[in-house]
PDB file of N, CA, C and O in Angstrom:
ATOM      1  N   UNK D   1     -25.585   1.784  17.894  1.00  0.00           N
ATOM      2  CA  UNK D   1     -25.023   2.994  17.332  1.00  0.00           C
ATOM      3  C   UNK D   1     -26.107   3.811  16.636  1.00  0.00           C
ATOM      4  O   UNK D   1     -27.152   3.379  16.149  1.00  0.00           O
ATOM      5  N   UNK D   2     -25.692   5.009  16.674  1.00  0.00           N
ATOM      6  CA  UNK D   2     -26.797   5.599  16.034  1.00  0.00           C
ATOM      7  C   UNK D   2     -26.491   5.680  14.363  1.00  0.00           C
ATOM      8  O   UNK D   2     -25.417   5.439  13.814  1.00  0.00           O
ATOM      9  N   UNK D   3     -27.988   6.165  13.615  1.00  0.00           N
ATOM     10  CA  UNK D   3     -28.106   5.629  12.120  1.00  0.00           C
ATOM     11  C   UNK D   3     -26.607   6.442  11.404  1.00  0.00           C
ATOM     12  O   UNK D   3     -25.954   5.934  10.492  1.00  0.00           O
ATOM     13  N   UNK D   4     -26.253   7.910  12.121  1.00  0.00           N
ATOM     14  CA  UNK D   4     -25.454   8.554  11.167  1.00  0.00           C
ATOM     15  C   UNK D   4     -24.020   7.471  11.197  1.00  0.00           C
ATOM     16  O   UNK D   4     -23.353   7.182  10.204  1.00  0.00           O
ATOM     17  N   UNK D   5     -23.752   6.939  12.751  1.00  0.00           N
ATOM     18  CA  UNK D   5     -22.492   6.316  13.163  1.00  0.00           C
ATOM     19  C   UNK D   5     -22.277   5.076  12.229  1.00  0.00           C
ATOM     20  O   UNK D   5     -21.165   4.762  11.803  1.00  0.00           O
ATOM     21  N   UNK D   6     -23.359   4.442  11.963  1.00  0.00           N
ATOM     22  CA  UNK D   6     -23.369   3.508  11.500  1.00  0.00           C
ATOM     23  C   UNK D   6     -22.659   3.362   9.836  1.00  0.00           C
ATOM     24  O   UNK D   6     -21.760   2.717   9.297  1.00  0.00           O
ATOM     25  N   UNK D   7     -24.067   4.776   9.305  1.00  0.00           N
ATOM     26  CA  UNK D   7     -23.294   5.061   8.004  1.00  0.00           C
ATOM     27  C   UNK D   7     -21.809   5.205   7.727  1.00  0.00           C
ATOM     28  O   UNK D   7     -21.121   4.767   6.804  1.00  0.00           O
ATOM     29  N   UNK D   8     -21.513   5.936   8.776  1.00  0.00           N
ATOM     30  CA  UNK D   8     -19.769   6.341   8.145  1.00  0.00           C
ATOM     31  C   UNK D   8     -19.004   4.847   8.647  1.00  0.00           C
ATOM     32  O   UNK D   8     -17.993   4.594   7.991  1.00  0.00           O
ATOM     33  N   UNK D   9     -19.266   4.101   9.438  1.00  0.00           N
ATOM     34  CA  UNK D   9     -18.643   3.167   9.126  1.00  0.00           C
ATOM     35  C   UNK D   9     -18.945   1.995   7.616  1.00  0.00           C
ATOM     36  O   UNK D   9     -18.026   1.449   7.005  1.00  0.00           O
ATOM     37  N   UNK D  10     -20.396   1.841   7.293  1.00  0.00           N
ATOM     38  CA  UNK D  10     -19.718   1.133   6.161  1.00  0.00           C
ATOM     39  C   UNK D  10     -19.403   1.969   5.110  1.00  0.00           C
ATOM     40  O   UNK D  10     -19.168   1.434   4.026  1.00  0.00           O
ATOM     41  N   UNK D  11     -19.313   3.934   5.265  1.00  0.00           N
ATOM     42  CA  UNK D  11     -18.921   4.120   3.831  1.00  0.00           C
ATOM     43  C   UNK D  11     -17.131   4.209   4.411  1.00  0.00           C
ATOM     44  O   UNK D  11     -16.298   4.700   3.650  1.00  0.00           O
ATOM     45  N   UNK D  12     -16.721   3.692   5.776  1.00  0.00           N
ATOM     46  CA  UNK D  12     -15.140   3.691   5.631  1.00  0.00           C
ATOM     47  C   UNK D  12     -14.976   2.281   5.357  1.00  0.00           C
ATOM     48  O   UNK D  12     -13.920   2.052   4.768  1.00  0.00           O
ATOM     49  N   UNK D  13     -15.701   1.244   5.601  1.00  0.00           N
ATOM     50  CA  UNK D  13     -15.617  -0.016   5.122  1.00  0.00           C
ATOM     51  C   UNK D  13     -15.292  -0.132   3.324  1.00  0.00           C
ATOM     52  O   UNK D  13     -14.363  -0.767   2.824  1.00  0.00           O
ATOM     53  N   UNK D  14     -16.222   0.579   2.663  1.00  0.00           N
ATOM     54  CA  UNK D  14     -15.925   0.680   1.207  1.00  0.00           C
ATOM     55  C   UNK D  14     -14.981   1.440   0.875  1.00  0.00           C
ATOM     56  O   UNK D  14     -14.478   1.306  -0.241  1.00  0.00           O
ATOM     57  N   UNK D  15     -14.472   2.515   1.857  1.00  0.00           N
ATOM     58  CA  UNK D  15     -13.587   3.335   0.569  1.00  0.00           C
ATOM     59  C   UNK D  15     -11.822   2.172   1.001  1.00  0.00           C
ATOM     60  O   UNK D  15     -10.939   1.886   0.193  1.00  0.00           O
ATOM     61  N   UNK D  16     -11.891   1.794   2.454  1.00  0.00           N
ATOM     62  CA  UNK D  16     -10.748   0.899   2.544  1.00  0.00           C
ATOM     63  C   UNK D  16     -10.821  -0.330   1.319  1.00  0.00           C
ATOM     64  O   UNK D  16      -9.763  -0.664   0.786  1.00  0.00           O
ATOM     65  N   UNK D  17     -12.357  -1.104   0.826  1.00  0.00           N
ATOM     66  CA  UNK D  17     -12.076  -1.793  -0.156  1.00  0.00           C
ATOM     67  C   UNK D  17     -11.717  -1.506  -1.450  1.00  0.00           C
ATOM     68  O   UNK D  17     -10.841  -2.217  -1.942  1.00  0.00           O
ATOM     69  N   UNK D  18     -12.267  -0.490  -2.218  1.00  0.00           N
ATOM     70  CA  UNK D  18     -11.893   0.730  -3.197  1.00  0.00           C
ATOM     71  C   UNK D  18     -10.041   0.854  -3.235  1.00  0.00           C
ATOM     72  O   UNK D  18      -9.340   1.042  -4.229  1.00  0.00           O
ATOM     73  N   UNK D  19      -9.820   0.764  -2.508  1.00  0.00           N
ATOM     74  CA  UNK D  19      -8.009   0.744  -1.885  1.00  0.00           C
ATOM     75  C   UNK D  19      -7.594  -0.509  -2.240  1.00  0.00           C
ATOM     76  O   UNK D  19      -6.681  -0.517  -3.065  1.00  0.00           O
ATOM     77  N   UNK D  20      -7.893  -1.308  -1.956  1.00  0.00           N
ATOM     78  CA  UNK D  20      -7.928  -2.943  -2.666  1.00  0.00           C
ATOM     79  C   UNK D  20      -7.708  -2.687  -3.867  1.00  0.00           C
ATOM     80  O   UNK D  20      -6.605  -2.624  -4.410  1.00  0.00           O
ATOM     81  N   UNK D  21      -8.872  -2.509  -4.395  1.00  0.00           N
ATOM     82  CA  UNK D  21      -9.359  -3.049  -5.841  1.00  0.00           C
ATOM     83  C   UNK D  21      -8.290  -1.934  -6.940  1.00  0.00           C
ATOM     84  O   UNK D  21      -7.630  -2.184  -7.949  1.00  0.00           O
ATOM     85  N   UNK D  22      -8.493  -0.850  -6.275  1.00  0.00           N
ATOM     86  CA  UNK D  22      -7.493  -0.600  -7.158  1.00  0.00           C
ATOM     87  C   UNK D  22      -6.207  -0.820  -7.276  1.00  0.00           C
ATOM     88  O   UNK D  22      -5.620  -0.632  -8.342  1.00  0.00           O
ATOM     89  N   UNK D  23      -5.574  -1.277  -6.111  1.00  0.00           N
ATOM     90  CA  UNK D  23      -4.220  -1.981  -5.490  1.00  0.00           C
ATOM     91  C   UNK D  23      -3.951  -2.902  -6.715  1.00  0.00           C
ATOM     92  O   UNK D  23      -3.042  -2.776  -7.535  1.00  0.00           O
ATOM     93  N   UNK D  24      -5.170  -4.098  -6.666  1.00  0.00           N
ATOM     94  CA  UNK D  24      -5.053  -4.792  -7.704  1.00  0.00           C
ATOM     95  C   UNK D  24      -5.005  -4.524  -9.105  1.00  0.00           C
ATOM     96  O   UNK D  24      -4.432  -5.116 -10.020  1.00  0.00           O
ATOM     97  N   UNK D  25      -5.854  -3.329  -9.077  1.00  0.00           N
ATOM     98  CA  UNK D  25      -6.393  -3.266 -10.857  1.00  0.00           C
ATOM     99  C   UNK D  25      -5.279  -2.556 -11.443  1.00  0.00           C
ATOM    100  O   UNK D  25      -5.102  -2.653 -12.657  1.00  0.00           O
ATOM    101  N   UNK D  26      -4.201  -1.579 -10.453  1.00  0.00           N
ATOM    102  CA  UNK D  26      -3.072  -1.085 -10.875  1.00  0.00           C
ATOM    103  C   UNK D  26      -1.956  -2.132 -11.085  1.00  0.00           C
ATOM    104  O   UNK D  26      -1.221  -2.063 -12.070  1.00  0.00           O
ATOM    105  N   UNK D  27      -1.806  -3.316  -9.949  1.00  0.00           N
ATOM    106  CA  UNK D  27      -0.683  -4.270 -10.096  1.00  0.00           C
ATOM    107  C   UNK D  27      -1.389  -5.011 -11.527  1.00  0.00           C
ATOM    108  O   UNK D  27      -0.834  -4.588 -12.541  1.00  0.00           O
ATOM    109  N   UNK D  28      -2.221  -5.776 -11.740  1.00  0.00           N
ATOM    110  CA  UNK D  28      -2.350  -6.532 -13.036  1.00  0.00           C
ATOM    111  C   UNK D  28      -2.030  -5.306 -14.825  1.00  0.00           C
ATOM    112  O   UNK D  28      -1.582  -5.748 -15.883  1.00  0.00           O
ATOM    113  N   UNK D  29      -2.377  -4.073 -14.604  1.00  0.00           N
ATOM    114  CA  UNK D  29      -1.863  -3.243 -15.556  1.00  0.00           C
ATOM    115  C   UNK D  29      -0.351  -2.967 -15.646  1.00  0.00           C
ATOM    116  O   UNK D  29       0.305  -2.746 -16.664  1.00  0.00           O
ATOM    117  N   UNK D  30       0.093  -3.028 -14.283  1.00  0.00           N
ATOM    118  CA  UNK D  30       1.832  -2.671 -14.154  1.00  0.00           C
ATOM    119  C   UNK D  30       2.126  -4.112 -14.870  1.00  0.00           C
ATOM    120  O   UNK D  30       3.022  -4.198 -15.709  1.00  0.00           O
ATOM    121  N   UNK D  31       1.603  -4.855 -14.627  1.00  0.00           N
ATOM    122  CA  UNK D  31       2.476  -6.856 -15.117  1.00  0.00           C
ATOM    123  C   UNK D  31       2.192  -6.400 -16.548  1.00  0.00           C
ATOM    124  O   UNK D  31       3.266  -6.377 -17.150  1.00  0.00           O
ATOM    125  N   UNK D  32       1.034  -5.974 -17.445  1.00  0.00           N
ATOM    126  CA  UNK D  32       0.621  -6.001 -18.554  1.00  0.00           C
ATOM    127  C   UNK D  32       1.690  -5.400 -19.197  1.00  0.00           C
ATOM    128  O   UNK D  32       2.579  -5.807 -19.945  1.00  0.00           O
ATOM    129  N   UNK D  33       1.265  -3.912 -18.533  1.00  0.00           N
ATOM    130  CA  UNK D  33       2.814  -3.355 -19.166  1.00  0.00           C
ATOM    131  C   UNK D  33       4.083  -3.345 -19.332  1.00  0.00           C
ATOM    132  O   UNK D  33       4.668  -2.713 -20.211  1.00  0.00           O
ATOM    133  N   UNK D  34       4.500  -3.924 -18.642  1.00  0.00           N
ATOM    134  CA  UNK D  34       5.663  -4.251 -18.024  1.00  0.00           C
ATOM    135  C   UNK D  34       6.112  -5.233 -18.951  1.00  0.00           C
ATOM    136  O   UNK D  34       7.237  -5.103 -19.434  1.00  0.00           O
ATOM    137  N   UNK D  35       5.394  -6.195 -19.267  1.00  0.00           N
ATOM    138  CA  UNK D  35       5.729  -7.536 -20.854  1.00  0.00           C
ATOM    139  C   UNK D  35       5.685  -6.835 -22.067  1.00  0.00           C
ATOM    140  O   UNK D  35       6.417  -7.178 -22.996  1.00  0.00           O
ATOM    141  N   UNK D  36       4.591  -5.504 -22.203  1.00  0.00           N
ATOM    142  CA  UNK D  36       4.174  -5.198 -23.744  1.00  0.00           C
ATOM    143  C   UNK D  36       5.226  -4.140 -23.608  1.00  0.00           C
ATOM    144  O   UNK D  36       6.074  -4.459 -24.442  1.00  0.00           O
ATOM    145  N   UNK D  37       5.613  -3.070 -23.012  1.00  0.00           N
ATOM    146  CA  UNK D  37       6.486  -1.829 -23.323  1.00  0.00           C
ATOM    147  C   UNK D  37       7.967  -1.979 -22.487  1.00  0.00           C
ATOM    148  O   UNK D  37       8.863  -1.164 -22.707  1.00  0.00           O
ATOM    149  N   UNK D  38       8.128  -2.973 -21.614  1.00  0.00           N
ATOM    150  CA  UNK D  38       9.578  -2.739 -20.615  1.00  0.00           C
ATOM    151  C   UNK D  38       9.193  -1.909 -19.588  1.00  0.00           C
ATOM    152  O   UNK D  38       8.317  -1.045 -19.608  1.00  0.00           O
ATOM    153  N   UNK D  39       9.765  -2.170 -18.880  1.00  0.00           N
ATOM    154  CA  UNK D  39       9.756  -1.156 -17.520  1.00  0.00           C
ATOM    155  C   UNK D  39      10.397   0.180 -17.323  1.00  0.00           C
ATOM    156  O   UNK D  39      10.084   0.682 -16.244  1.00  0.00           O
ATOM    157  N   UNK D  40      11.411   1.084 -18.242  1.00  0.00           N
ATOM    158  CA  UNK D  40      11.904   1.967 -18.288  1.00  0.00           C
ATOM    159  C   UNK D  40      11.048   2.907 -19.993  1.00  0.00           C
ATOM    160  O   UNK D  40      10.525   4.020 -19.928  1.00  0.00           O
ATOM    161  N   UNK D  41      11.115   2.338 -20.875  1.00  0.00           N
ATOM    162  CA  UNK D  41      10.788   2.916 -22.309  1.00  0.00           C
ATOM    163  C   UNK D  41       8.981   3.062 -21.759  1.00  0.00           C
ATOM    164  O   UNK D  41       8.269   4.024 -22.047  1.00  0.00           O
ATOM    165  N   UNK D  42       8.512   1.791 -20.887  1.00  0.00           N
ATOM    166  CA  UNK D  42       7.315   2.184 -20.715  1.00  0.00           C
ATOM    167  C   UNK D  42       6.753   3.031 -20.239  1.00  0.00           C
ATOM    168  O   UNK D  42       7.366   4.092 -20.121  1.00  0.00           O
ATOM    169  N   UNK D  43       5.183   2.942 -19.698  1.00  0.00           N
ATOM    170  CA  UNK D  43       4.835   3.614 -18.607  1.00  0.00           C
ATOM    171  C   UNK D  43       4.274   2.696 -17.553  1.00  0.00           C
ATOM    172  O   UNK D  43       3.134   2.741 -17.092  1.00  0.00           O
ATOM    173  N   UNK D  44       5.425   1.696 -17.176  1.00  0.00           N
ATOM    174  CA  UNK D  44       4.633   0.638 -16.220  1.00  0.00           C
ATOM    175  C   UNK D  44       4.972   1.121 -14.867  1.00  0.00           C
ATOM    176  O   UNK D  44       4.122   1.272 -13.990  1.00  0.00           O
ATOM    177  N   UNK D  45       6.451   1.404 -14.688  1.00  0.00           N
ATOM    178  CA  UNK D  45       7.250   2.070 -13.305  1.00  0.00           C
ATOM    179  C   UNK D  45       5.737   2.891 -12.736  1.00  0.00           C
ATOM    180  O   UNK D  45       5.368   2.697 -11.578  1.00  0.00           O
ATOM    181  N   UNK D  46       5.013   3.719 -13.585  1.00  0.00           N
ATOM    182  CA  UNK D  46       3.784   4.576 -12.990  1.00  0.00           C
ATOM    183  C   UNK D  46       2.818   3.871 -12.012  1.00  0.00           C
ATOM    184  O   UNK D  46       2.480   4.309 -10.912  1.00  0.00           O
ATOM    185  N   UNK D  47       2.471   2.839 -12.519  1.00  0.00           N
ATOM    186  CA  UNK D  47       1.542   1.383 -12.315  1.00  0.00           C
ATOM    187  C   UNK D  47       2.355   0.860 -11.610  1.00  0.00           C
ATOM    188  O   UNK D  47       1.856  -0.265 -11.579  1.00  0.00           O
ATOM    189  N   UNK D  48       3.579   0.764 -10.769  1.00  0.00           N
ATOM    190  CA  UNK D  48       3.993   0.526  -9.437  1.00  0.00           C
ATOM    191  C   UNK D  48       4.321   1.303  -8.737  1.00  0.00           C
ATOM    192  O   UNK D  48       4.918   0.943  -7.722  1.00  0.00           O
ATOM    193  N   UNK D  49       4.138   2.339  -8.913  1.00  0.00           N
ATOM    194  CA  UNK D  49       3.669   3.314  -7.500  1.00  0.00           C
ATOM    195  C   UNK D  49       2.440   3.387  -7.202  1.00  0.00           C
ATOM    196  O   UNK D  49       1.952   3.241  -6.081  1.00  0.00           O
ATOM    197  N   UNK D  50       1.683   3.703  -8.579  1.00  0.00           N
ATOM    198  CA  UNK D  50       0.390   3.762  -7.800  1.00  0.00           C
ATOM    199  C   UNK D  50       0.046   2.420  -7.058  1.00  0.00           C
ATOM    200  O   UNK D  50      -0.817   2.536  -6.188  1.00  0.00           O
ATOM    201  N   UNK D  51       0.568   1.174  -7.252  1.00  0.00           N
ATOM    202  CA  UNK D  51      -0.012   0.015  -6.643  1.00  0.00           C
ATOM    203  C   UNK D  51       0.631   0.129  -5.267  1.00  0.00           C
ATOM    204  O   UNK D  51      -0.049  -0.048  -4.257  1.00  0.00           O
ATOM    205  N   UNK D  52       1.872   0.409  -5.210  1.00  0.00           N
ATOM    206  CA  UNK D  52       2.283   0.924  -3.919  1.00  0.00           C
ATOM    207  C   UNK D  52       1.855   1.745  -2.598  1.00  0.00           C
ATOM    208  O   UNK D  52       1.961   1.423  -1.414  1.00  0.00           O
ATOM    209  N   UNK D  53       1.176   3.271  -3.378  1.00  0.00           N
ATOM    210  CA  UNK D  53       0.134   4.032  -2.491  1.00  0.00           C
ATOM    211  C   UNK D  53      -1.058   3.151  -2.551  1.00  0.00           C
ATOM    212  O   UNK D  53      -1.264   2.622  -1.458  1.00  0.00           O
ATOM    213  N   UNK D  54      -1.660   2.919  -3.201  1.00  0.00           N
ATOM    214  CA  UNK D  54      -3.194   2.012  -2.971  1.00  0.00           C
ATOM    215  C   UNK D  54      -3.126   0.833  -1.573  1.00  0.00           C
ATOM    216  O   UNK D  54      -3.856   0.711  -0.589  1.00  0.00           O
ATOM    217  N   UNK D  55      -1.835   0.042  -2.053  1.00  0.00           N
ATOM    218  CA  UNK D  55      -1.585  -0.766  -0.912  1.00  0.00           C
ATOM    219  C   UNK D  55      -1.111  -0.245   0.267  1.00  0.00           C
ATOM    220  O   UNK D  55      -1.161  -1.041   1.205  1.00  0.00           O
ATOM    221  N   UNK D  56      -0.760   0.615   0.461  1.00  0.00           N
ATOM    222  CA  UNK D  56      -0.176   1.128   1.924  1.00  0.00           C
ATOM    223  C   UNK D  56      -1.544   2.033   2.090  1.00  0.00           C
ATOM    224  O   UNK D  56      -2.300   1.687   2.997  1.00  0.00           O
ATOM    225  N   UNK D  57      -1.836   2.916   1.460  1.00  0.00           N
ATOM    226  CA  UNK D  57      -3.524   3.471   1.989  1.00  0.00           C
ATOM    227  C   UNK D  57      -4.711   2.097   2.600  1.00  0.00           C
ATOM    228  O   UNK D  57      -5.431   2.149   3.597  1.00  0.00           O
ATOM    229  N   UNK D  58      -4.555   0.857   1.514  1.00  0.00           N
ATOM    230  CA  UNK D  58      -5.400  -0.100   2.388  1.00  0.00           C
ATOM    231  C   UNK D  58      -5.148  -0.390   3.160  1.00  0.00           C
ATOM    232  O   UNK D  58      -6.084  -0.441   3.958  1.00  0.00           O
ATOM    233  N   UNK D  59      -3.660  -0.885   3.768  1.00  0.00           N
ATOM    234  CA  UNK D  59      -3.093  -1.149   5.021  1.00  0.00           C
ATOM    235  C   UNK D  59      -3.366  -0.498   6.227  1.00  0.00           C
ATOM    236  O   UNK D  59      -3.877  -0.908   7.270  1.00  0.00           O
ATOM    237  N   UNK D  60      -2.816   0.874   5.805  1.00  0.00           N
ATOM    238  CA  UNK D  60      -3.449   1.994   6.911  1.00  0.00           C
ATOM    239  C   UNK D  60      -4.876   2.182   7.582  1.00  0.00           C
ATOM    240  O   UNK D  60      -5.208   2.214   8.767  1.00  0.00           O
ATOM    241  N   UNK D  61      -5.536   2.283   6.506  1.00  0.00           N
ATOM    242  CA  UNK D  61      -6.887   1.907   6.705  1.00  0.00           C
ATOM    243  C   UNK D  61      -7.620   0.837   7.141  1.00  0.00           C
ATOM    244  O   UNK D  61      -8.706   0.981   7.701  1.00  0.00           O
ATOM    245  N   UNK D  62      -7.095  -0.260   6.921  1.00  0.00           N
ATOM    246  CA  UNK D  62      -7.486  -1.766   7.656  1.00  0.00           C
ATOM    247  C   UNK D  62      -6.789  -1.758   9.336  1.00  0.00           C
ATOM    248  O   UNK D  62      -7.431  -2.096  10.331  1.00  0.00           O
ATOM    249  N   UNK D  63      -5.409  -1.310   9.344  1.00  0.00           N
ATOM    250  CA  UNK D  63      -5.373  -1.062  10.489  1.00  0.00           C
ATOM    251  C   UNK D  63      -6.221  -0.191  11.416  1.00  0.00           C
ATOM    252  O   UNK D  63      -6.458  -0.572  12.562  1.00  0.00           O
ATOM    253  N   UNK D  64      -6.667   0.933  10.960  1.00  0.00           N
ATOM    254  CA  UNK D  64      -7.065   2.255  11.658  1.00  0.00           C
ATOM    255  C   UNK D  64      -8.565   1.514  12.057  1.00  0.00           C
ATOM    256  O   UNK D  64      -9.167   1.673  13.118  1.00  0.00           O
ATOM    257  N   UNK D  65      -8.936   0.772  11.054  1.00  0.00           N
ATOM    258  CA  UNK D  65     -10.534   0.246  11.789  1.00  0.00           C
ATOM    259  C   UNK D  65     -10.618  -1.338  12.656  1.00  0.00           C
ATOM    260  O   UNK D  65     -11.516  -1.744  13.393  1.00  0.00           O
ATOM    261  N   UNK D  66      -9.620  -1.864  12.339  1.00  0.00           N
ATOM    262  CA  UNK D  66      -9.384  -2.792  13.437  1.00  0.00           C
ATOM    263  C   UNK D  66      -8.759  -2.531  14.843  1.00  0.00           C
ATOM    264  O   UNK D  66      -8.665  -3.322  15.781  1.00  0.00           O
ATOM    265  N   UNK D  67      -8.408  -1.399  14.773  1.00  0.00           N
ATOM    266  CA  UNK D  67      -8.011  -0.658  15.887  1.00  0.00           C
ATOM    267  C   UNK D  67      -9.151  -0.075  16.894  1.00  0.00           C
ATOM    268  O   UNK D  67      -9.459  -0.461  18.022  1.00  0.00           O
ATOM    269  N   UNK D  68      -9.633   0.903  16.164  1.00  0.00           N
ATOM    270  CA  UNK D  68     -11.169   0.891  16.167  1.00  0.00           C
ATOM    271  C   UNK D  68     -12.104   0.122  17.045  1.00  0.00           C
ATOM    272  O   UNK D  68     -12.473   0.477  18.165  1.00  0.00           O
ATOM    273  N   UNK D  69     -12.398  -0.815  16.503  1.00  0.00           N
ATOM    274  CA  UNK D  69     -13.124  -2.123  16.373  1.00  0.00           C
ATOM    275  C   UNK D  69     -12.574  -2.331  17.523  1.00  0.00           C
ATOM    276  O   UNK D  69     -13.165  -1.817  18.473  1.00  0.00           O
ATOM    277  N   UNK D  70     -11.372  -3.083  17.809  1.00  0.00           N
ATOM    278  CA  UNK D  70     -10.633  -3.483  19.254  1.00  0.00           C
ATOM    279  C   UNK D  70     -10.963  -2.737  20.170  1.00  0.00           C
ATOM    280  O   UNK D  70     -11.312  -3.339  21.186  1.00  0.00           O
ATOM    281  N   UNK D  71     -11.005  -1.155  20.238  1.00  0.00           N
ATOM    282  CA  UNK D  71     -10.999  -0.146  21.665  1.00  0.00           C
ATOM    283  C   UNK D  71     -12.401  -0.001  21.608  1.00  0.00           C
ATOM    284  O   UNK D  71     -12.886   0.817  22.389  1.00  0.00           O
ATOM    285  N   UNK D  72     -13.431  -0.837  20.584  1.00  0.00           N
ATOM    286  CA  UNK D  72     -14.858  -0.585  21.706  1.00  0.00           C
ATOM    287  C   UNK D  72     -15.626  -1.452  22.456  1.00  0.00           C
ATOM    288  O   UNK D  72     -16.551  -1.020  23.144  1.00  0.00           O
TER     289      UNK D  72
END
């Protein structure tokens, strides 16, 4: 592959992990909150959506490059 092809695949390799990490770093803040304020008086309900989009953006994205990957 050539050098540019190459690049954009590992910077789509990182931004699909970036999708992870924050997947996670939003679900362990939603649990936090969720014990210290309740789930309605809080602001944890926020911290499960966003863990929701993070995880379905990584999904998408793990699919879209294993797809990828397969058709070459």
């Amino acid at each position: 592959y050539p050098l540019i092809v190459q690049l954009l695949m590992i910077l789509q390799r990182i931004i699909e992990t970036l999708w992870l990490v924050i997947a996670i770093l939003s679900l362990a803040v939603f649990v936090y909150l969720l014990f210290a304020e309740g789930f309605i008086a809080g602001k944890a309900w926020v911290y499960l959506i966003t863990t929701a989009i993070a995880a379905a953006m990584y999904y998408v994205r793990r699919k879209q490059r294993l797809a990828k990957n397969k058709g070459e």
